[in-house]
Short mmCIF file of N, CA and C in Angstrom, two decimals:
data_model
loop_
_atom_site.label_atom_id
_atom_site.label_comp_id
_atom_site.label_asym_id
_atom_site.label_seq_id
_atom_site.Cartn_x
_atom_site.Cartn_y
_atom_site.Cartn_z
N UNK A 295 0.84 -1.18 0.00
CA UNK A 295 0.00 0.00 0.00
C UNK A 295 0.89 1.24 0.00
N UNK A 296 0.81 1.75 -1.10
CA UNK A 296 1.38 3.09 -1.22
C UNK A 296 0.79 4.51 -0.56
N UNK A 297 0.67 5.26 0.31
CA UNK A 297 0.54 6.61 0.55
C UNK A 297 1.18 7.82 0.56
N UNK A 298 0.71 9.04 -0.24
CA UNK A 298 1.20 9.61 -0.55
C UNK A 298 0.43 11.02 -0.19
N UNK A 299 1.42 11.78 0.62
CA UNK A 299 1.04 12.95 1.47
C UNK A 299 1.44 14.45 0.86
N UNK A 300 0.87 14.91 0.74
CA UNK A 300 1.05 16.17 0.13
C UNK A 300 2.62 16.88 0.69
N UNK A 301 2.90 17.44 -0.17
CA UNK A 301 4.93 17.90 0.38
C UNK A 301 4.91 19.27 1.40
N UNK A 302 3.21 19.66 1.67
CA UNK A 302 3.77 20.88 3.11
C UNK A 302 2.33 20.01 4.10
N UNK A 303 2.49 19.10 4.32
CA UNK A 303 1.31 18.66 5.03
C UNK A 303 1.73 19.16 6.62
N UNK A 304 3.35 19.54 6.96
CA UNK A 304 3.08 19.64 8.06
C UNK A 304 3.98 21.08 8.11
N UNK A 305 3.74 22.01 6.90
CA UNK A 305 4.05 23.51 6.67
C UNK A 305 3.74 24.36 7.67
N UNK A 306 4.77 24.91 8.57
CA UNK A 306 4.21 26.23 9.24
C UNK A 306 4.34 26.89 8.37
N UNK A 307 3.13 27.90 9.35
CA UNK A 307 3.41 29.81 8.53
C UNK A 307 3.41 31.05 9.71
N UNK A 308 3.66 31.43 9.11
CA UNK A 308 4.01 32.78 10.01
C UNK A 308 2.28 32.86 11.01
N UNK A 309 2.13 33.24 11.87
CA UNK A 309 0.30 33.48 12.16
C UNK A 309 0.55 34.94 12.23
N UNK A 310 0.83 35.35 10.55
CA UNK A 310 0.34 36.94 10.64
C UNK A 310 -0.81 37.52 11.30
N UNK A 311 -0.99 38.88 11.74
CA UNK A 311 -2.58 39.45 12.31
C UNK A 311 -2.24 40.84 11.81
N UNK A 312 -3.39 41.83 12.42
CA UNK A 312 -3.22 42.61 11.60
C UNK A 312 -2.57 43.74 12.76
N UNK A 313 -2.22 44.99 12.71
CA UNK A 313 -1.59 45.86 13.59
C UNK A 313 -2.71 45.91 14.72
N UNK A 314 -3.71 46.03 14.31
CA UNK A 314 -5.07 46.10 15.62
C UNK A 314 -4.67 45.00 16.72
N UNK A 315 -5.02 43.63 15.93
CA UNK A 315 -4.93 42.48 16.74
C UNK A 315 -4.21 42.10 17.44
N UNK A 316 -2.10 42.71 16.57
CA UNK A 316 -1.15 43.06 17.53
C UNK A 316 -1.28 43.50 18.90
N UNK A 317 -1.70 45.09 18.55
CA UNK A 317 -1.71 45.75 20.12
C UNK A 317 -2.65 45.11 20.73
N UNK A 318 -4.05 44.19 20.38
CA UNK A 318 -5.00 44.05 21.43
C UNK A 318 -4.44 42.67 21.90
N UNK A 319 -3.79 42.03 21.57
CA UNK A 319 -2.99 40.77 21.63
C UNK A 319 -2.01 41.14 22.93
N UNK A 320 -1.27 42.33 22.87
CA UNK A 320 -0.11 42.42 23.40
C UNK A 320 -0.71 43.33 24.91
N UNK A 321 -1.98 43.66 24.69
CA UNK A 321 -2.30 44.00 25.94
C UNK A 321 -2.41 42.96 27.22
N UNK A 322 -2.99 41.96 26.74
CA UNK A 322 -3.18 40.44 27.65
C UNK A 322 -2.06 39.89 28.15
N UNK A 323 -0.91 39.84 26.93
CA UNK A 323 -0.20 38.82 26.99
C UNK A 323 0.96 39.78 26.04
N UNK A 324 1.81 40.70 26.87
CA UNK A 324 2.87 41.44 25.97
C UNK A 324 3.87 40.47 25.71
N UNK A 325 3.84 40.79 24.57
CA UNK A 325 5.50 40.35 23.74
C UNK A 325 6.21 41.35 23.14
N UNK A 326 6.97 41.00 22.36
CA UNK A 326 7.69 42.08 21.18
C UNK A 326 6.60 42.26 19.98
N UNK A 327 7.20 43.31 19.10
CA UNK A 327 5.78 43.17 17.89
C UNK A 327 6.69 43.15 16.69
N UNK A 328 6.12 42.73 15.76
CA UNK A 328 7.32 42.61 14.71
C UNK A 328 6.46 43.21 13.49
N UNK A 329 6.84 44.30 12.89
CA UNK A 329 5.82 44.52 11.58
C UNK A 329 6.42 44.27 10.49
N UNK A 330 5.95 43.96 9.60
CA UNK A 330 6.52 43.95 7.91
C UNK A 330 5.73 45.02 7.48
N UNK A 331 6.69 45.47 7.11
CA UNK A 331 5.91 46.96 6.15
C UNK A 331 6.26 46.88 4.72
N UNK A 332 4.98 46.49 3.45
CA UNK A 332 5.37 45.99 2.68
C UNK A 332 4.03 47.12 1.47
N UNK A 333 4.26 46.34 -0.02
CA UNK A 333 3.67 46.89 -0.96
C UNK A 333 3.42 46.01 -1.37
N UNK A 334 2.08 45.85 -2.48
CA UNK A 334 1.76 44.86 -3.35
C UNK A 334 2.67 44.52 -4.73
N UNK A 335 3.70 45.93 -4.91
CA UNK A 335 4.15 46.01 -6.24
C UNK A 335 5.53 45.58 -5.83
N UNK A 336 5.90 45.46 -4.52
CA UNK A 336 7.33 45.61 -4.35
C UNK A 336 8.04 43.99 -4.27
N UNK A 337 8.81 43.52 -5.64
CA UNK A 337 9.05 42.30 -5.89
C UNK A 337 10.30 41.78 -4.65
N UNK A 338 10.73 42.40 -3.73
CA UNK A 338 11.41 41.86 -2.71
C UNK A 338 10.72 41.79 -1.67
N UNK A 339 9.81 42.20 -1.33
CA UNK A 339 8.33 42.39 -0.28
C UNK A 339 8.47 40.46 -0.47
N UNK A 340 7.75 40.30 -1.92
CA UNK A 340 7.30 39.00 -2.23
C UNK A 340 8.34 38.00 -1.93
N UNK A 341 9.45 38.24 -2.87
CA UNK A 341 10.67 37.36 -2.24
C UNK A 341 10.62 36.97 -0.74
N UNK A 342 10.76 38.04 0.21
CA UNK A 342 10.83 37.81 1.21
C UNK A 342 9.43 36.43 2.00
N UNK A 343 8.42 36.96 1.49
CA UNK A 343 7.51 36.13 1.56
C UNK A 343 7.37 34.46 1.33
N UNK A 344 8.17 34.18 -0.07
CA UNK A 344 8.01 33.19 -0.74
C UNK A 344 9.62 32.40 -0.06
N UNK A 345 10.48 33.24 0.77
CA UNK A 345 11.61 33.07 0.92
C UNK A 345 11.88 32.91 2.68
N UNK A 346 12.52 33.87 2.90
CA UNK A 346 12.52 34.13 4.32
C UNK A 346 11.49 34.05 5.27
N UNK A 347 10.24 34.33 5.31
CA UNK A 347 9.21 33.86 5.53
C UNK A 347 8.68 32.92 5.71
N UNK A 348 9.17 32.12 4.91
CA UNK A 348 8.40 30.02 4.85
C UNK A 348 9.84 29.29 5.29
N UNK A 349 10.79 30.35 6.07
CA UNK A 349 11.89 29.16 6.54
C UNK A 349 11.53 28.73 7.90
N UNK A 350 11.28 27.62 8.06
CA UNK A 350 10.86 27.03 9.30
C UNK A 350 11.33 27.61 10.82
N UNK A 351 12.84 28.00 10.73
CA UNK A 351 13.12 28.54 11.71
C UNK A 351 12.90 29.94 12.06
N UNK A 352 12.72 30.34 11.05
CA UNK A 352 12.24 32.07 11.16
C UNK A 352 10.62 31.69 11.62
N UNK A 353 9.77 31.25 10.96
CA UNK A 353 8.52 30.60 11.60
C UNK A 353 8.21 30.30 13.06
N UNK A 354 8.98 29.72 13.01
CA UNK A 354 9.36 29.03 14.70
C UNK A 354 9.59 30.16 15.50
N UNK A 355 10.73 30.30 15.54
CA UNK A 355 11.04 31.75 16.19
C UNK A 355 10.03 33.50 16.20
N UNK A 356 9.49 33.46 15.15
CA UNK A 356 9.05 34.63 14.87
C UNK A 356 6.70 34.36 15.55
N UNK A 357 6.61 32.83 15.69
CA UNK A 357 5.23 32.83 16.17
C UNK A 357 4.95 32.58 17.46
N UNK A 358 6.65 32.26 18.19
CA UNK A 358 7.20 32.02 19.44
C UNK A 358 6.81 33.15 20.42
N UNK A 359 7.95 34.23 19.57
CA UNK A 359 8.60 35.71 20.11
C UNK A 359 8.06 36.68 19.96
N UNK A 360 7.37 36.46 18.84
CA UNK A 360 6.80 38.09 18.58
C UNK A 360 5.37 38.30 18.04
N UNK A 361 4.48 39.36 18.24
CA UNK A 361 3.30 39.26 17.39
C UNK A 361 3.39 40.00 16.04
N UNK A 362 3.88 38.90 14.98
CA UNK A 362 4.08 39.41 13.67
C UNK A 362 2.71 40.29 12.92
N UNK A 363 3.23 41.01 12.35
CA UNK A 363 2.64 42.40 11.83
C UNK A 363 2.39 42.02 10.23
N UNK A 364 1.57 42.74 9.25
CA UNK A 364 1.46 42.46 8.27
C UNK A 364 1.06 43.85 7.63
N UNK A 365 1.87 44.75 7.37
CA UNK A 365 0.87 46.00 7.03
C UNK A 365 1.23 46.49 5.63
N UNK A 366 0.14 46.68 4.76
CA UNK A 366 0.38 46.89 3.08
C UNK A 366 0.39 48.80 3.68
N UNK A 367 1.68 49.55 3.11
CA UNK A 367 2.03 50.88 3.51
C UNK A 367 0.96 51.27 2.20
N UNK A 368 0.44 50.86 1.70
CA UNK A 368 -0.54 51.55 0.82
C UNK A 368 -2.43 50.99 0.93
N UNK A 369 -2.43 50.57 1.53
CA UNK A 369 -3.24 50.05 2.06
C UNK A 369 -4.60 51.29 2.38
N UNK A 370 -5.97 50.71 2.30
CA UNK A 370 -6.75 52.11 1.98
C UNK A 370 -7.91 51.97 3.41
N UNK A 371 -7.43 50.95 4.16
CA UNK A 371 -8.46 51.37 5.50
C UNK A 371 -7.81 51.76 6.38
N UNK A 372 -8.85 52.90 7.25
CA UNK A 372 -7.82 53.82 8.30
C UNK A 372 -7.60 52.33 9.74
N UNK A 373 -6.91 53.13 10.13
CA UNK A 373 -6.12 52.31 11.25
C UNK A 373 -6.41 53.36 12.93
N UNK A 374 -7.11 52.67 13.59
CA UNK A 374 -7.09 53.47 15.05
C UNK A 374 -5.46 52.72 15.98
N UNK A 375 -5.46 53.84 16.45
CA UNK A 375 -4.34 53.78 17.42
C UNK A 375 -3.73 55.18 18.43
N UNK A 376 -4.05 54.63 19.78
CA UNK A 376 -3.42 55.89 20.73
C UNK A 376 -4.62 57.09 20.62
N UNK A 377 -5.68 56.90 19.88
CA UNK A 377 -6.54 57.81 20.00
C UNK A 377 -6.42 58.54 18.60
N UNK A 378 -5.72 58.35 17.83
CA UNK A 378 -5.54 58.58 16.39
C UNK A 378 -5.69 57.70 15.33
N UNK A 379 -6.85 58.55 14.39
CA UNK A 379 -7.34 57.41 13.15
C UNK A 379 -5.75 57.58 12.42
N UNK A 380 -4.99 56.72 12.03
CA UNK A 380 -4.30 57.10 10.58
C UNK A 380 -4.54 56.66 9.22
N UNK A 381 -4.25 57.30 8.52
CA UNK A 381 -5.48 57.14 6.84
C UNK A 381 -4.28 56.95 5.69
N UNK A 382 -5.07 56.65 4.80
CA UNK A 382 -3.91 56.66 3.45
C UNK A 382 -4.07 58.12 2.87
N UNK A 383 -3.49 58.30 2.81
CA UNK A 383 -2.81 59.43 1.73
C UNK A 383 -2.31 59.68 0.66
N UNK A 384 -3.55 59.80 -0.44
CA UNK A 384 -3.45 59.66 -2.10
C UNK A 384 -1.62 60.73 -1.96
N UNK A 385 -0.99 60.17 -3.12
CA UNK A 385 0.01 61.58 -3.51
C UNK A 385 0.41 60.81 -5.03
N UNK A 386 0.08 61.43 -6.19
CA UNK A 386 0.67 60.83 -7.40
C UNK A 386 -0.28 60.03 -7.78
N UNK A 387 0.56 59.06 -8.34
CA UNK A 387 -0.40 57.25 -8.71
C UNK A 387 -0.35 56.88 -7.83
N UNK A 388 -0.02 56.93 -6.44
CA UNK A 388 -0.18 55.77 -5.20
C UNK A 388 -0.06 56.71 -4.36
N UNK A 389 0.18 56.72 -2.65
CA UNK A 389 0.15 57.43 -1.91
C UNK A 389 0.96 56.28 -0.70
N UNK A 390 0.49 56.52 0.35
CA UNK A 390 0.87 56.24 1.43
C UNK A 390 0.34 56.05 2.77
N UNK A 391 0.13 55.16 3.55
CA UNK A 391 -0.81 55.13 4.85
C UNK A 391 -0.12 55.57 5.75
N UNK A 392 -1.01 56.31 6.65
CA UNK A 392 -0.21 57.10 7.35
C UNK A 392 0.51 56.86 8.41
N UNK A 393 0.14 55.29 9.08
CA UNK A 393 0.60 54.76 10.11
C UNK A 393 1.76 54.02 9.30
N UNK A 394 2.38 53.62 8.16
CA UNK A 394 3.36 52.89 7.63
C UNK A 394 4.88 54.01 7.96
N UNK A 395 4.28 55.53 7.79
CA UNK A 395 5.10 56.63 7.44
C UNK A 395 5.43 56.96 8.73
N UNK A 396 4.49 56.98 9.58
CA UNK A 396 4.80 57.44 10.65
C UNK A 396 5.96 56.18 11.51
N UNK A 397 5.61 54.89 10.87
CA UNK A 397 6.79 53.74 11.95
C UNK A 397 7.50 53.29 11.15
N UNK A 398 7.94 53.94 9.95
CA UNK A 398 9.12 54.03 8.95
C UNK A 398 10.18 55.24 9.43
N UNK A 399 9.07 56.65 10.16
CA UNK A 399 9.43 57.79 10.24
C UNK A 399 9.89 58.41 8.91
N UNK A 400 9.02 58.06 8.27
CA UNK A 400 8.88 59.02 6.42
C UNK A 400 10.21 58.35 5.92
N UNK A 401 10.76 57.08 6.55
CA UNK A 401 11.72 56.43 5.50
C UNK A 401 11.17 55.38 4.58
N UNK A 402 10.00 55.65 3.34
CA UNK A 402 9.39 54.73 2.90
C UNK A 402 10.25 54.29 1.69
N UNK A 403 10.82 52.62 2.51
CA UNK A 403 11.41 52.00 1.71
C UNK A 403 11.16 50.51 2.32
N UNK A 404 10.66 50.06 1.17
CA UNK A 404 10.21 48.49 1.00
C UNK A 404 10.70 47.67 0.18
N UNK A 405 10.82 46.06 1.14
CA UNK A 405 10.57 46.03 2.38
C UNK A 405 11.15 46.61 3.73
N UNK A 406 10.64 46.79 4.54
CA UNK A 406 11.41 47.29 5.62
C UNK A 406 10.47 46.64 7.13
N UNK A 407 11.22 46.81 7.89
CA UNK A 407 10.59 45.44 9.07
C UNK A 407 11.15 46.42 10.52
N UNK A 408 9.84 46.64 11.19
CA UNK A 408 9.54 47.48 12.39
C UNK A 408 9.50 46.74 13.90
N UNK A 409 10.67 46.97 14.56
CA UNK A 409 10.41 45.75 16.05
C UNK A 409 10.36 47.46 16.92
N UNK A 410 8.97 46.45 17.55
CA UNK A 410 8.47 47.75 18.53
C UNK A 410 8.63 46.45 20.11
N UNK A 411 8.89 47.05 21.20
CA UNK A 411 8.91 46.90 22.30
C UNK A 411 7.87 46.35 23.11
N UNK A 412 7.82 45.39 23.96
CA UNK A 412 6.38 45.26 25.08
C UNK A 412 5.43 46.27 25.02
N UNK A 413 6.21 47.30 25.77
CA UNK A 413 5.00 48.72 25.62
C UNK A 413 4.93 49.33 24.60
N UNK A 414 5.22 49.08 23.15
CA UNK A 414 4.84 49.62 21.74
C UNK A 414 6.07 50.69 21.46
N UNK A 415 6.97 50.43 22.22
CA UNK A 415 8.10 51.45 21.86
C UNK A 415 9.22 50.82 20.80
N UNK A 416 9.23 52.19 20.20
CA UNK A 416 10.13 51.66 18.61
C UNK A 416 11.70 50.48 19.44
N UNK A 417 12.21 49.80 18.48
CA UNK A 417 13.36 49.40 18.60
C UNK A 417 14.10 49.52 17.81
N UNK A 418 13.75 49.15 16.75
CA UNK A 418 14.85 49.51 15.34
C UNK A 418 13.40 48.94 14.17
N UNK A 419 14.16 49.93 13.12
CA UNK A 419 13.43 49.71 11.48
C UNK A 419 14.79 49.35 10.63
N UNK A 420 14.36 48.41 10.26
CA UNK A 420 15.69 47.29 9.57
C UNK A 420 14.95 47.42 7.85
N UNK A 421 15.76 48.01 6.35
CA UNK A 421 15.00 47.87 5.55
C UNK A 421 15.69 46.46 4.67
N UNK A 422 14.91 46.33 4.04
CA UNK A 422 15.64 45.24 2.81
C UNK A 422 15.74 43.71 2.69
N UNK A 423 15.70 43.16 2.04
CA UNK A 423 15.46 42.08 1.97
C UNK A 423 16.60 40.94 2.52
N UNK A 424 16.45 40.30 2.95
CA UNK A 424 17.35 39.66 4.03
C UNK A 424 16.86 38.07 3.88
N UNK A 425 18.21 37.52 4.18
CA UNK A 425 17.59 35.80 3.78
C UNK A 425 17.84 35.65 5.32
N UNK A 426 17.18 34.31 5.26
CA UNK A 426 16.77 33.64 6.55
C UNK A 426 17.91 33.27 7.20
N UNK A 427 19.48 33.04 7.24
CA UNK A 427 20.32 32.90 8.18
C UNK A 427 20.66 34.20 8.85
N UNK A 428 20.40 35.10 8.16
CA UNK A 428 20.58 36.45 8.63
C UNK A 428 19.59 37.09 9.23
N UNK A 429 17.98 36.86 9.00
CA UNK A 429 17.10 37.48 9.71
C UNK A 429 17.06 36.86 11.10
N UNK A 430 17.52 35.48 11.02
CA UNK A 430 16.94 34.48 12.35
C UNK A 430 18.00 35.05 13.27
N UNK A 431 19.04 35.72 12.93
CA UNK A 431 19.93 35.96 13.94
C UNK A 431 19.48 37.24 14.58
N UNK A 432 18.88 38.50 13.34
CA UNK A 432 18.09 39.53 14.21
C UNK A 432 17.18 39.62 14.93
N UNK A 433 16.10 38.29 14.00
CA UNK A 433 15.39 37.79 15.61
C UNK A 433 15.52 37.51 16.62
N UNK A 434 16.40 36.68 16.77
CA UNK A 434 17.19 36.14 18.18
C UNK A 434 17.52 37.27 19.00
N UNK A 435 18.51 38.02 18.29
CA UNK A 435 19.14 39.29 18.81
C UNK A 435 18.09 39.92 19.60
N UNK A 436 16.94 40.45 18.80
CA UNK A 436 16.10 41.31 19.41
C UNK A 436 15.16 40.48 20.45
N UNK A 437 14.79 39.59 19.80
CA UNK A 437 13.64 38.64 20.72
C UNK A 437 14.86 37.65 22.27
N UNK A 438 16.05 38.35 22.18
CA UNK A 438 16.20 37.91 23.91
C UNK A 438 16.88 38.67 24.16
N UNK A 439 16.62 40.02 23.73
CA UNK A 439 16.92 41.50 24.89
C UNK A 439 18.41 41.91 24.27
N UNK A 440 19.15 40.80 23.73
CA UNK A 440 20.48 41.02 23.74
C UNK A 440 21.06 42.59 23.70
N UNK A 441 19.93 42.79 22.26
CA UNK A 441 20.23 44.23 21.80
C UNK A 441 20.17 45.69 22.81
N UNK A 442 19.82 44.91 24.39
CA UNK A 442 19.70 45.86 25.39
C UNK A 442 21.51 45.62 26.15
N UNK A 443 22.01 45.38 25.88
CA UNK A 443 23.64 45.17 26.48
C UNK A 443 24.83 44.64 25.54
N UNK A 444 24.62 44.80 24.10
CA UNK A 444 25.69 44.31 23.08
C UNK A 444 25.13 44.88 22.10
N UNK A 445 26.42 45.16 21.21
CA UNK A 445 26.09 45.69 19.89
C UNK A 445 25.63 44.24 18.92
N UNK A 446 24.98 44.47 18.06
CA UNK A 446 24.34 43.25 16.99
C UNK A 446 25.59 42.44 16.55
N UNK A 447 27.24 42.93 16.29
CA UNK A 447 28.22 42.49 15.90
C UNK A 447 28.48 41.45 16.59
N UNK A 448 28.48 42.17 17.86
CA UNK A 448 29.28 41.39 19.38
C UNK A 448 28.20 40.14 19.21
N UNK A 449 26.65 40.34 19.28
CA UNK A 449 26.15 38.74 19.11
C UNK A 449 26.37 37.98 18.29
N UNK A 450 26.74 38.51 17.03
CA UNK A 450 26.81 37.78 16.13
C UNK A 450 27.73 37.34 15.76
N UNK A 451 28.62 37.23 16.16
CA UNK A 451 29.97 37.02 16.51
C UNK A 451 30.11 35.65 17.60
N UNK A 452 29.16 35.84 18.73
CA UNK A 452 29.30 35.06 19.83
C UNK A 452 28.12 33.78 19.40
N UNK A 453 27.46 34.37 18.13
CA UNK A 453 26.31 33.12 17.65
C UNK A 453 26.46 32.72 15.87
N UNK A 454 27.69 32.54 15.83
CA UNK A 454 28.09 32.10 14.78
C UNK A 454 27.64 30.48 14.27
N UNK A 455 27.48 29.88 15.37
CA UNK A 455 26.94 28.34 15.08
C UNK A 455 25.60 28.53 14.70
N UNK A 456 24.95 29.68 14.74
CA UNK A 456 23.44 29.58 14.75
C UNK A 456 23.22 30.36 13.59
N UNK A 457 24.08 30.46 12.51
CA UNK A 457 24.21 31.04 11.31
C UNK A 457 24.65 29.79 10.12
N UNK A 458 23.60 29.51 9.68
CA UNK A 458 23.84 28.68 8.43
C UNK A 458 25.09 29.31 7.25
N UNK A 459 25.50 28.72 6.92
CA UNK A 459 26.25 29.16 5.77
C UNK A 459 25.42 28.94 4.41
#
């Protein structure tokens, strides 16, 4: 008897939510927050997706540690937060949402990936597309404080085994 199982039958994925669900998530039960700030047009957005994204250990780590973020910076429904709606903002052929600009801080460049703090405080905006031996180490970095007593070098340096070649 032959059986034959489909080749992601036992596929994680990221359990994206949306920035709302983040903060109402992180009120109960704080973690770190992790956003992807991305575009529909932007072909390393996707890479990252089809790439770094579906690597098991970034998966692992990233549905562990953090409440991953999913936010299209062009995106056309407003967003409440802190007592402020933020909206998209036609400019040209496309525009901009206003909560992408504001936790880019008007550096709109995609992809780019936002780690905010327990209490919603910025940590760093990292842009560009990054493969998975290299993101899993910024995860790490950030998701066990390190980045509060060592520079990113010094860990990475001291977590060289935990870097695929």
């Amino acid at each position: 008897m032959c059986i034959i199982l489909p080749f992601n039958v036992n596929a994680q994925k990221i359990n994206w939510l949306t920035f709302e669900e983040a903060i109402e998530l992180n009120k109960a039960n704080p973690k770190k927050i992790f956003i992807d700030v991305y575009t529909d047009w932007c072909g390393w957005c996707t890479k990252m997706d089809q790439t770094t994204f579906t690597d098991s250990e970034v998966v692992e780590y990233m549905n562990e540690n953090f409440y991953p973020v999913k936010l299209n910076a062009e995106q056309q429904e407003p967003i409440e937060y802190n007592g402020y709606t933020f909206k998209f903002i036609p400019q040209g052929r496309r525009g901009a949402h206003q909560l992408a600009a504001s936790l880019l801080q008007g550096k709109m460049s995609y992809p780019s990936y936002v780690f905010m703090n327990e209490e919603e405080k910025l940590i760093t905006i990292l842009p560009g597309y990054m493969k998975a031996p290299e993101f899993i180490t910024i995860l790490e970095f950030i998701g066990s404080d390190s980045f509060l007593s060592m520079p990113f070098e010094e860990f990475k340096n001291k977590n060289t085994d935990t870097i695929k070649q």
